[in-house]
Coordinates of N, CA and C in Angstrom, one line a residue:
Chain A
E28 N 0.6 -0.7 0.0 CA 0.1 -0.2 0.1 C 1.0 1.6 0.4
A29 N 1.3 1.8 -0.4 CA 1.8 3.4 -0.8 C 0.6 4.1 -0.2
D30 N 1.9 4.7 0.2 CA 2.1 6.1 0.8 C 2.6 7.1 0.4
I31 N 2.5 7.3 -0.4 CA 3.6 8.7 -1.8 C 2.1 9.0 -2.4
Y32 N 2.0 9.9 -2.3 CA 0.2 9.9 -2.9 C 0.4 11.2 -4.5
Q33 N 0.4 11.7 -5.3 CA 0.6 11.9 -6.8 C -0.4 13.2 -7.7
T34 N -1.2 14.3 -7.0 CA -1.8 14.8 -8.2 C -1.9 15.5 -9.0
P35 N -2.2 16.0 -9.8 CA -3.5 14.9 -10.5 C -2.7 13.8 -12.0
R36 N -3.5 13.1 -11.5 CA -2.5 11.0 -12.4 C -3.4 12.1 -13.9
Y37 N -4.0 12.7 -13.9 CA -3.8 12.9 -15.3 C -4.0 14.0 -15.9
L38 N -3.0 14.5 -17.3 CA -3.1 16.4 -17.2 C -2.9 16.1 -18.3
V39 N -4.4 16.9 -18.7 CA -3.7 17.2 -20.6 C -4.2 18.9 -20.0
I40 N -3.7 19.7 -21.0 CA -3.3 21.7 -20.8 C -2.5 21.4 -22.3
G41 N -2.5 23.2 -22.7 CA -2.2 23.4 -23.9 C -1.2 24.5 -23.0
T42 N -0.9 24.4 -24.1 CA 0.9 25.2 -24.6 C 1.1 26.9 -23.5
G43 N 2.0 26.9 -23.0 CA 2.2 27.9 -22.1 C 1.2 28.2 -21.0
K44 N 1.1 27.0 -20.8 CA -0.4 27.1 -19.0 C 0.8 26.8 -18.2
K45 N 1.0 27.1 -16.8 CA 1.4 27.0 -16.0 C 0.8 26.2 -15.5
I46 N 1.9 24.9 -14.7 CA 1.3 23.3 -14.4 C 1.9 23.0 -12.3
T47 N 1.6 22.6 -11.9 CA 2.3 22.2 -10.4 C 2.0 20.4 -10.7
L48 N 2.7 19.8 -10.2 CA 2.5 17.8 -10.5 C 2.5 18.8 -8.8
E49 N 2.1 17.6 -7.9 CA 2.3 17.4 -6.8 C 2.3 16.1 -5.6
C50 N 3.2 16.0 -5.7 CA 3.8 14.4 -4.6 C 4.5 14.8 -3.1
S51 N 3.0 13.8 -1.9 CA 3.0 14.3 -0.6 C 3.0 13.0 0.0
Q52 N 4.3 12.5 0.8 CA 4.2 11.2 1.0 C 4.1 10.9 3.0
T53 N 4.2 10.5 3.7 CA 3.2 9.8 4.2 C 4.5 9.9 5.6
M54 N 5.1 9.0 5.3 CA 6.1 7.8 6.0 C 7.9 8.7 6.4
G55 N 7.1 9.8 6.8 CA 8.4 10.6 7.1 C 9.9 10.6 6.2
H56 N 9.7 9.9 5.2 CA 11.0 10.1 3.8 C 11.4 11.1 4.9
D57 N 13.3 11.7 4.8 CA 13.9 12.5 4.2 C 14.0 12.7 2.7
K58 N 14.0 11.9 2.3 CA 14.8 12.1 0.6 C 13.9 12.0 0.1
M59 N 13.8 13.1 -0.9 CA 12.3 12.4 -2.2 C 13.5 13.5 -3.7
Y60 N 12.7 12.3 -5.0 CA 12.1 12.3 -6.1 C 11.7 12.5 -6.8
W61 N 12.0 13.7 -8.3 CA 11.3 13.1 -9.1 C 11.3 12.4 -10.9
Y62 N 11.5 12.0 -11.0 CA 11.7 10.7 -12.4 C 10.9 11.3 -13.2
Q63 N 11.4 11.4 -14.5 CA 10.9 11.9 -16.1 C 10.8 10.3 -17.0
Q64 N 9.2 9.7 -16.8 CA 8.5 8.6 -18.0 C 8.4 8.3 -19.3
D65 N 9.8 8.2 -19.9 CA 8.8 8.7 -21.8 C 8.6 6.6 -21.2
P66 N 7.4 8.0 -23.2 CA 7.0 5.9 -23.3 C 7.9 5.1 -23.9
G67 N 9.3 5.8 -23.6 CA 10.4 4.3 -24.2 C 10.6 4.1 -22.7
M68 N 10.7 3.8 -22.1 CA 10.7 3.1 -20.6 C 11.7 3.8 -19.9
E69 N 12.8 4.2 -20.0 CA 14.0 4.9 -19.8 C 13.1 6.3 -18.1
L70 N 14.1 5.7 -16.5 CA 13.5 6.3 -15.8 C 14.9 7.2 -15.4
H71 N 15.1 8.7 -15.8 CA 16.1 9.5 -16.0 C 15.1 11.0 -14.3
L72 N 15.8 11.6 -13.5 CA 16.6 11.6 -12.5 C 16.1 12.9 -13.1
I73 N 15.3 14.2 -12.6 CA 15.3 14.8 -13.5 C 15.5 15.8 -11.6
H74 N 15.3 16.4 -10.6 CA 14.9 16.2 -9.2 C 15.5 15.3 -8.3
Y75 N 16.2 15.8 -6.7 CA 16.0 15.1 -5.5 C 16.5 15.7 -4.5
S76 N 15.4 15.4 -3.1 CA 15.6 16.0 -2.7 C 16.0 15.2 -0.8
Y77 N 17.4 16.1 -0.8 CA 17.5 15.6 0.9 C 17.4 15.9 2.3
G78 N 15.7 17.1 2.3 CA 15.5 17.6 2.8 C 15.1 19.0 2.8
V79 N 14.2 19.1 4.2 CA 13.9 20.7 3.9 C 14.5 21.7 3.0
N80 N 14.2 22.9 2.4 CA 14.9 23.5 2.6 C 16.0 22.6 0.8
S81 N 16.4 21.6 0.8 CA 17.8 21.7 0.1 C 17.1 21.2 -2.1
T82 N 17.6 21.7 -2.1 CA 16.8 20.9 -4.0 C 18.0 20.8 -4.3
E83 N 18.1 19.6 -5.7 CA 18.9 19.4 -6.5 C 18.9 18.7 -8.2
K84 N 19.5 19.3 -9.1 CA 19.2 19.0 -10.3 C 19.7 17.7 -10.7
G85 N 18.8 16.7 -11.4 CA 19.3 15.6 -11.7 C 20.3 15.3 -12.6
D86 N 20.3 14.3 -13.2 CA 21.7 14.0 -15.0 C 20.7 14.7 -15.6
L87 N 19.2 14.7 -15.8 CA 18.3 15.1 -17.1 C 17.9 16.6 -17.5
S88 N 18.4 16.8 -17.7 CA 17.9 18.5 -17.6 C 16.7 19.0 -18.1
S89 N 15.9 19.7 -16.8 CA 14.4 19.7 -17.4 C 14.3 21.2 -17.0
E90 N 13.3 21.5 -18.2 CA 12.5 23.0 -17.3 C 11.9 23.4 -16.1
S91 N 11.9 22.6 -15.8 CA 10.9 21.9 -14.5 C 11.8 22.8 -12.4
T92 N 10.7 23.5 -12.3 CA 11.3 23.3 -11.4 C 11.1 23.0 -9.9
V93 N 11.7 22.6 -8.3 CA 10.4 22.0 -7.7 C 11.1 22.9 -5.8
S94 N 10.6 22.8 -5.1 CA 10.3 23.1 -4.2 C 10.6 22.3 -2.8
R95 N 10.7 22.8 -1.8 CA 10.9 21.4 -1.0 C 11.1 22.0 0.2
I96 N 10.1 23.0 1.4 CA 9.4 23.6 2.0 C 9.4 22.4 3.6
R97 N 8.3 21.3 3.2 CA 7.6 20.9 4.3 C 8.0 19.7 4.0
T98 N 8.8 18.6 4.4 CA 8.8 17.2 4.6 C 8.3 16.0 4.0
E99 N 6.9 16.7 3.9 CA 6.2 15.3 2.6 C 5.7 16.1 2.1
H100 N 6.0 17.7 1.1 CA 5.7 17.7 0.1 C 6.8 18.0 -0.4
F101 N 6.7 18.0 -2.1 CA 8.0 17.7 -2.9 C 7.0 18.3 -4.4
P102 N 6.9 19.5 -4.6 CA 5.6 19.7 -5.4 C 6.3 20.0 -6.5
L103 N 6.7 19.9 -8.0 CA 6.8 20.4 -9.9 C 6.1 21.3 -10.0
T104 N 7.3 22.3 -10.8 CA 5.9 23.2 -11.1 C 7.1 23.5 -13.1
L105 N 6.0 23.6 -13.6 CA 6.5 24.1 -14.8 C 5.4 25.9 -15.3
E106 N 6.6 26.8 -15.2 CA 5.9 27.3 -15.6 C 4.9 28.0 -16.6
S107 N 5.9 27.1 -17.5 CA 5.2 27.4 -19.2 C 4.9 25.8 -20.4
A108 N 4.7 25.4 -19.6 CA 4.3 24.4 -20.7 C 4.6 23.6 -21.8
R109 N 5.0 23.2 -21.9 CA 6.0 23.2 -23.5 C 4.8 21.1 -24.1
P110 N 5.1 21.0 -25.7 CA 5.3 20.1 -26.4 C 6.0 19.1 -26.1
S111 N 7.0 19.1 -26.0 CA 8.1 18.8 -25.5 C 8.4 18.6 -24.3
H112 N 7.1 18.7 -22.7 CA 7.4 18.0 -21.4 C 6.0 17.2 -21.2
T113 N 5.8 16.5 -22.6 CA 4.9 15.5 -22.6 C 5.6 14.4 -22.3
S114 N 5.0 13.7 -21.1 CA 5.5 12.5 -20.3 C 5.2 11.9 -18.8
Q115 N 5.4 11.0 -18.8 CA 4.9 10.5 -17.5 C 6.0 11.6 -15.9
Y116 N 5.5 11.7 -15.2 CA 6.7 12.1 -14.4 C 6.4 11.4 -12.3
L117 N 7.1 10.9 -12.0 CA 6.4 9.8 -10.9 C 7.7 10.8 -10.4
C118 N 6.5 10.4 -8.8 CA 7.4 11.0 -7.5 C 7.8 9.9 -6.7
A119 N 9.5 9.5 -5.8 CA 9.9 8.4 -4.9 C 10.6 9.3 -3.4
S120 N 10.0 8.8 -3.1 CA 10.9 9.3 -1.4 C 11.8 7.6 -0.7
T121 N 12.0 8.2 -0.4 CA 13.3 6.5 0.5 C 13.4 7.6 2.0
L122 N 13.8 6.9 3.2 CA 14.4 7.2 4.5 C 15.8 7.2 4.5
S123 N 17.0 8.3 5.0 CA 18.0 7.8 4.2 C 18.5 7.0 5.2
G124 N 19.6 5.6 4.4 CA 20.6 5.1 5.4 C 19.3 3.9 4.7
A125 N 17.7 4.4 4.2 CA 16.7 2.7 4.0 C 17.2 1.9 2.5
N126 N 17.4 2.4 2.1 CA 18.6 2.5 -0.2 C 17.5 1.4 -1.0
V127 N 15.7 2.0 -0.1 CA 14.9 1.6 -1.2 C 13.8 3.1 -1.4
L128 N 12.9 2.6 -2.6 CA 12.6 4.0 -3.0 C 11.5 3.1 -3.0
T129 N 9.8 4.4 -2.4 CA 8.7 4.2 -3.0 C 8.6 4.8 -4.3
F130 N 7.4 4.3 -4.9 CA 7.2 5.5 -6.4 C 5.7 6.1 -5.8
G131 N 5.6 6.8 -6.3 CA 3.8 7.3 -6.2 C 3.8 6.6 -7.3
A132 N 2.1 7.3 -7.6 CA 1.4 6.5 -9.5 C 1.8 6.6 -10.2
G133 N 2.0 8.6 -10.1 CA 3.2 8.3 -11.6 C 1.8 9.6 -11.7
S134 N 2.1 11.0 -13.1 CA 1.2 11.8 -13.2 C 1.6 12.0 -15.1
R135 N 0.7 11.8 -15.7 CA 0.6 12.2 -16.8 C -0.2 12.7 -17.0
L136 N 1.5 14.2 -17.9 CA 0.9 14.7 -18.6 C 1.6 15.3 -20.2
T137 N 0.0 16.2 -21.2 CA -0.1 15.3 -22.1 C -0.1 17.4 -22.1
V138 N 1.0 18.1 -23.7 CA 0.6 19.1 -23.7 C 0.8 19.1 -24.9
L139 N -0.7 20.0 -25.4 CA -0.8 20.5 -26.6 C -0.8 21.7 -27.6
Chain B
Q23 N 25.8 7.2 -17.6 CA 25.8 7.4 -16.2 C 25.3 6.5 -16.2
Q24 N 23.9 6.6 -17.3 CA 22.7 5.9 -17.0 C 22.9 3.6 -17.0
P25 N 22.9 2.7 -16.2 CA 23.2 1.3 -16.7 C 23.2 0.7 -17.7
V26 N 23.4 -0.1 -18.7 CA 22.9 -0.3 -19.6 C 21.7 -2.3 -19.3
Q27 N 21.1 -2.8 -19.6 CA 20.8 -4.0 -19.1 C 20.5 -4.5 -20.3
S28 N 20.1 -5.7 -20.5 CA 19.9 -6.7 -21.4 C 19.0 -7.7 -21.0
P29 N 18.4 -8.1 -22.0 CA 18.5 -8.0 -23.3 C 17.1 -6.3 -22.7
Q30 N 16.9 -5.3 -24.4 CA 15.7 -4.7 -23.8 C 14.6 -5.5 -24.1
A31 N 13.7 -6.8 -24.3 CA 12.9 -7.0 -24.6 C 12.9 -8.4 -24.1
V32 N 12.3 -9.3 -23.3 CA 12.2 -10.9 -23.5 C 10.1 -11.0 -23.2
I33 N 10.6 -12.2 -24.2 CA 8.6 -13.8 -24.2 C 9.3 -14.2 -24.2
L34 N 8.2 -14.8 -22.8 CA 8.5 -16.2 -22.2 C 6.9 -16.6 -22.0
R35 N 6.8 -18.2 -22.1 CA 6.3 -19.0 -21.9 C 6.0 -19.2 -20.5
E36 N 5.4 -19.5 -19.5 CA 5.8 -19.4 -18.2 C 6.0 -20.9 -18.5
G37 N 6.0 -21.4 -17.0 CA 7.6 -21.9 -16.9 C 8.8 -21.8 -16.8
E38 N 9.1 -21.1 -18.0 CA 10.3 -20.4 -18.3 C 11.1 -19.8 -17.8
D39 N 12.7 -20.0 -17.5 CA 13.4 -19.2 -16.7 C 14.1 -18.0 -18.0
A40 N 14.7 -16.4 -17.3 CA 15.1 -15.8 -17.7 C 16.3 -15.2 -17.5
V41 N 17.2 -13.8 -17.5 CA 18.1 -14.1 -16.8 C 18.5 -12.7 -17.5
I42 N 17.9 -11.5 -17.1 CA 18.6 -9.7 -17.3 C 20.2 -9.4 -16.1
N43 N 20.4 -8.6 -17.2 CA 21.9 -7.6 -16.7 C 21.7 -6.8 -17.1
C44 N 22.4 -7.0 -15.9 CA 23.1 -4.5 -15.7 C 24.4 -5.0 -16.0
S45 N 24.8 -3.9 -16.1 CA 26.1 -3.2 -17.3 C 26.1 -1.9 -16.1
S46 N 27.3 -2.0 -16.0 CA 27.8 0.0 -15.3 C 29.2 0.3 -16.1
S47 N 29.6 1.5 -16.5 CA 29.9 1.9 -16.7 C 31.7 2.1 -15.6
K48 N 30.6 2.7 -14.4 CA 31.1 2.8 -13.5 C 31.2 2.5 -12.2
A49 N 31.5 2.5 -11.0 CA 31.4 1.8 -9.7 C 30.4 1.4 -9.7
L50 N 30.2 0.4 -9.0 CA 28.4 -0.1 -8.3 C 28.6 -0.6 -6.7
Y51 N 28.0 0.4 -6.0 CA 28.5 0.2 -4.5 C 27.3 -0.9 -4.4
S52 N 26.1 -1.0 -4.9 CA 24.7 -2.2 -4.8 C 24.0 -1.8 -5.8
V53 N 23.7 -3.0 -5.9 CA 22.3 -2.5 -7.0 C 21.3 -3.0 -6.2
H54 N 20.0 -2.7 -6.9 CA 18.5 -2.8 -6.7 C 17.5 -3.1 -7.7
W55 N 16.8 -3.3 -7.9 CA 15.6 -4.4 -8.9 C 14.4 -4.0 -8.4
Y56 N 13.9 -3.7 -9.0 CA 12.2 -2.5 -9.6 C 11.7 -3.3 -10.7
R57 N 10.2 -3.4 -9.9 CA 9.4 -4.2 -11.2 C 8.5 -3.3 -11.3
Q58 N 7.8 -2.4 -12.6 CA 7.0 -1.7 -12.9 C 6.0 -2.4 -14.6
K59 N 5.2 -3.0 -13.4 CA 3.6 -3.2 -14.8 C 3.0 -2.0 -15.1
H60 N 2.8 -2.7 -16.0 CA 2.3 -1.3 -17.4 C 0.3 -0.4 -16.0
G61 N 1.0 0.8 -16.6 CA 1.2 1.8 -15.8 C 0.4 1.9 -14.1
E62 N 1.3 0.9 -14.0 CA 2.0 0.8 -12.0 C 3.3 2.2 -12.1
A63 N 3.2 1.9 -10.6 CA 4.8 2.8 -10.2 C 5.3 1.4 -10.1
P64 N 7.0 1.6 -10.1 CA 7.9 0.8 -9.8 C 8.0 0.3 -8.6
V65 N 8.5 -0.7 -8.2 CA 7.5 -1.6 -7.2 C 9.1 -2.3 -6.4
F66 N 9.8 -1.9 -5.3 CA 10.8 -2.5 -4.8 C 11.0 -4.6 -4.7
L67 N 12.5 -4.8 -5.7 CA 12.4 -6.4 -5.6 C 13.3 -6.8 -4.6
M68 N 15.0 -6.5 -4.8 CA 15.7 -6.4 -4.4 C 16.5 -5.5 -4.0
I69 N 17.6 -5.5 -3.3 CA 18.9 -4.5 -3.1 C 20.1 -6.4 -3.1
L70 N 21.5 -5.3 -3.7 CA 22.5 -6.2 -3.7 C 23.6 -5.0 -3.0
L71 N 24.1 -5.6 -1.8 CA 25.2 -4.6 -1.1 C 26.8 -4.5 -1.2
K72 N 27.1 -6.2 -1.4 CA 28.1 -6.7 -1.1 C 28.3 -7.3 -2.7
G73 N 29.8 -6.6 -3.2 CA 30.5 -7.4 -4.6 C 29.8 -8.9 -4.0
G74 N 29.3 -9.6 -5.1 CA 29.2 -11.2 -4.7 C 27.9 -11.2 -4.3
E75 N 27.3 -10.6 -3.6 CA 26.2 -11.2 -2.9 C 24.6 -11.2 -3.3
Q76 N 24.5 -12.9 -3.6 CA 23.4 -13.5 -4.3 C 21.6 -12.9 -2.6
K77 N 20.6 -12.6 -3.6 CA 19.5 -12.8 -2.7 C 18.2 -13.3 -3.4
G78 N 17.8 -14.2 -2.7 CA 16.5 -14.8 -3.3 C 15.1 -13.5 -2.9
H79 N 13.7 -13.6 -3.9 CA 13.6 -13.5 -3.5 C 11.8 -14.2 -4.4
E80 N 11.3 -14.6 -3.3 CA 10.0 -16.0 -4.8 C 10.9 -16.3 -5.5
K81 N 10.4 -17.3 -6.8 CA 11.0 -17.5 -7.4 C 12.5 -16.2 -8.5
I82 N 12.4 -15.7 -7.8 CA 13.5 -14.2 -8.4 C 14.8 -14.1 -7.9
S83 N 16.1 -14.2 -8.1 CA 16.7 -14.2 -7.3 C 18.0 -13.5 -8.0
A84 N 18.9 -12.7 -7.9 CA 20.0 -11.8 -8.4 C 21.5 -12.1 -7.5
S85 N 22.1 -11.6 -8.7 CA 23.6 -11.6 -8.6 C 24.3 -10.6 -8.5
F86 N 25.4 -9.7 -7.7 CA 26.1 -9.1 -7.9 C 27.6 -9.1 -8.0
N87 N 27.7 -9.1 -9.1 CA 29.4 -8.9 -9.7 C 30.4 -7.0 -9.6
E88 N 30.9 -7.8 -8.7 CA 31.3 -5.4 -8.2 C 32.5 -4.9 -9.4
K89 N 33.4 -6.0 -8.7 CA 34.7 -6.2 -10.3 C 34.0 -6.8 -11.8
K90 N 33.0 -7.0 -12.0 CA 32.5 -6.9 -13.2 C 32.0 -5.3 -13.4
Q91 N 31.5 -5.1 -12.0 CA 30.6 -3.6 -12.2 C 29.2 -3.7 -13.8
Q92 N 29.0 -5.4 -12.9 CA 28.0 -5.5 -13.6 C 26.6 -6.9 -12.2
S93 N 25.8 -7.0 -12.5 CA 24.6 -7.6 -11.8 C 23.5 -8.6 -12.8
S94 N 22.8 -9.6 -12.4 CA 21.9 -10.0 -13.6 C 20.3 -11.2 -11.9
L95 N 19.7 -10.8 -12.8 CA 18.3 -10.8 -12.4 C 18.3 -11.8 -13.6
Y96 N 17.6 -13.2 -11.8 CA 17.0 -15.4 -12.6 C 15.5 -14.8 -12.4
L97 N 15.1 -14.7 -12.9 CA 13.8 -15.4 -12.9 C 13.5 -17.2 -13.6
T98 N 13.6 -17.9 -12.3 CA 13.0 -19.5 -12.7 C 11.3 -19.5 -12.5
A99 N 11.1 -20.3 -13.7 CA 10.0 -21.2 -13.8 C 8.9 -19.6 -13.5
S100 N 9.0 -19.3 -14.8 CA 7.9 -17.7 -14.9 C 6.6 -17.6 -14.8
Q101 N 5.6 -17.0 -14.2 CA 4.3 -16.9 -14.0 C 4.3 -15.6 -14.7
L102 N 3.2 -15.5 -15.5 CA 2.3 -15.0 -15.7 C 2.1 -13.9 -15.2
S103 N 2.6 -13.3 -13.7 CA 2.5 -11.9 -13.1 C 3.7 -11.5 -13.0
Y104 N 4.7 -12.0 -13.7 CA 6.2 -11.5 -13.8 C 6.4 -10.6 -14.8
S105 N 5.7 -10.8 -15.6 CA 5.5 -9.6 -16.9 C 5.9 -8.4 -16.6
G106 N 6.5 -7.7 -16.7 CA 6.8 -5.8 -16.6 C 7.4 -5.7 -17.0
T107 N 8.2 -4.6 -16.2 CA 9.4 -4.1 -17.1 C 10.2 -3.7 -16.1
Y108 N 11.5 -4.6 -15.7 CA 12.2 -4.4 -15.2 C 13.7 -3.3 -15.3
F109 N 14.2 -3.0 -13.6 CA 15.1 -2.3 -13.8 C 16.2 -2.3 -12.9
C110 N 17.0 -2.4 -13.4 CA 18.4 -2.4 -12.3 C 18.0 -0.7 -11.6
G111 N 18.4 -0.1 -10.8 CA 19.3 1.0 -10.1 C 20.6 1.0 -9.0
T112 N 20.9 1.9 -8.6 CA 22.3 2.4 -8.1 C 22.4 3.9 -7.3
E113 N 23.0 3.7 -6.9 CA 23.3 5.2 -5.8 C 23.8 5.8 -6.6
K114 N 24.6 7.4 -6.7 CA 25.7 7.7 -7.1 C 25.6 8.3 -5.9
G115 N 27.3 8.6 -6.1 CA 27.3 10.3 -4.8 C 28.0 9.8 -3.0
T116 N 26.5 10.7 -2.8 CA 25.9 10.1 -1.0 C 25.6 10.0 -0.7
G117 N 24.5 8.4 -2.2 CA 23.9 8.1 -1.9 C 21.8 8.5 -2.4
N118 N 22.5 9.9 -2.2 CA 21.5 11.5 -2.6 C 21.3 10.6 -3.9
Q119 N 21.0 10.5 -4.6 CA 21.0 9.9 -6.3 C 21.1 9.0 -6.0
F120 N 19.8 8.7 -6.7 CA 19.3 7.2 -7.7 C 18.9 7.2 -9.1
Y121 N 20.3 6.4 -9.4 CA 20.0 6.2 -11.3 C 19.3 4.8 -11.6
F122 N 18.7 5.0 -12.6 CA 18.1 3.2 -12.8 C 18.6 3.0 -14.8
G123 N 18.1 2.2 -14.2 CA 19.0 1.4 -16.1 C 17.6 1.6 -16.9
T124 N 18.0 0.6 -18.5 CA 17.4 0.8 -19.6 C 15.9 0.6 -19.2
G125 N 16.0 -0.7 -18.8 CA 15.0 -1.0 -18.5 C 14.5 -2.2 -19.4
T126 N 13.9 -3.5 -19.1 CA 14.1 -4.4 -19.7 C 12.5 -5.1 -19.4
S127 N 11.5 -5.1 -20.4 CA 10.3 -6.0 -21.1 C 10.5 -7.3 -20.5
L128 N 9.4 -7.3 -19.8 CA 9.5 -8.8 -19.8 C 7.5 -9.1 -20.0
T129 N 8.2 -10.7 -21.0 CA 6.1 -10.8 -21.2 C 6.2 -12.1 -20.5
V130 N 5.6 -12.5 -19.9 CA 4.6 -13.6 -19.8 C 3.9 -14.6 -20.4
I131 N 3.4 -15.6 -21.3 CA 2.7 -15.4 -21.8 C 1.5 -17.4 -21.8
P132 N 1.0 -17.6 -22.0 CA 0.6 -18.7 -21.4 C 1.3 -19.5 -22.9

């Protein structure tokens, strides 16, 4: 049973709109992650955080931004969505030293 | 940077065995394995922390050759429920970053 929640699950939006993908976990995990997954299956790390007020970019360049004001909340924002942002976005979390990621169900974004 | 998995895709009949390989160009200090069913989130299967370590999970087991920077996932007597995409993963740096392999799509047919 997942204790990490992502909303919305599906979003279809027009070019130029601002969107925020929400991710919340109730497990008290200090580390949180955002992955982008295209239909070709690969999971690409785009952002991560190892605690409140810490955010870092992953290896895949992304125009999105993230924030970590509360331990349980790690939202991802796109200021101006473009068709190239169409993808599935997966949020994950873990506790330091645990080494096991728990994933949310994902947010599938389509930009027209 | 990402570990490379092989094969990219495999189709099995129920009861057959399969091996999925994961290779990295950089040193591996730990290897994780996850399975993602279609339309669902990836789910943790197992982690290997030491070179040479082998672990098992039902009829799914894995090995880790630290020297060769490789890990293999073994699925024996496959069941329909094994279908999905399998990812190996590894940590980078201080352990704050988790990276995943290129994925292997496994389909088990009756």
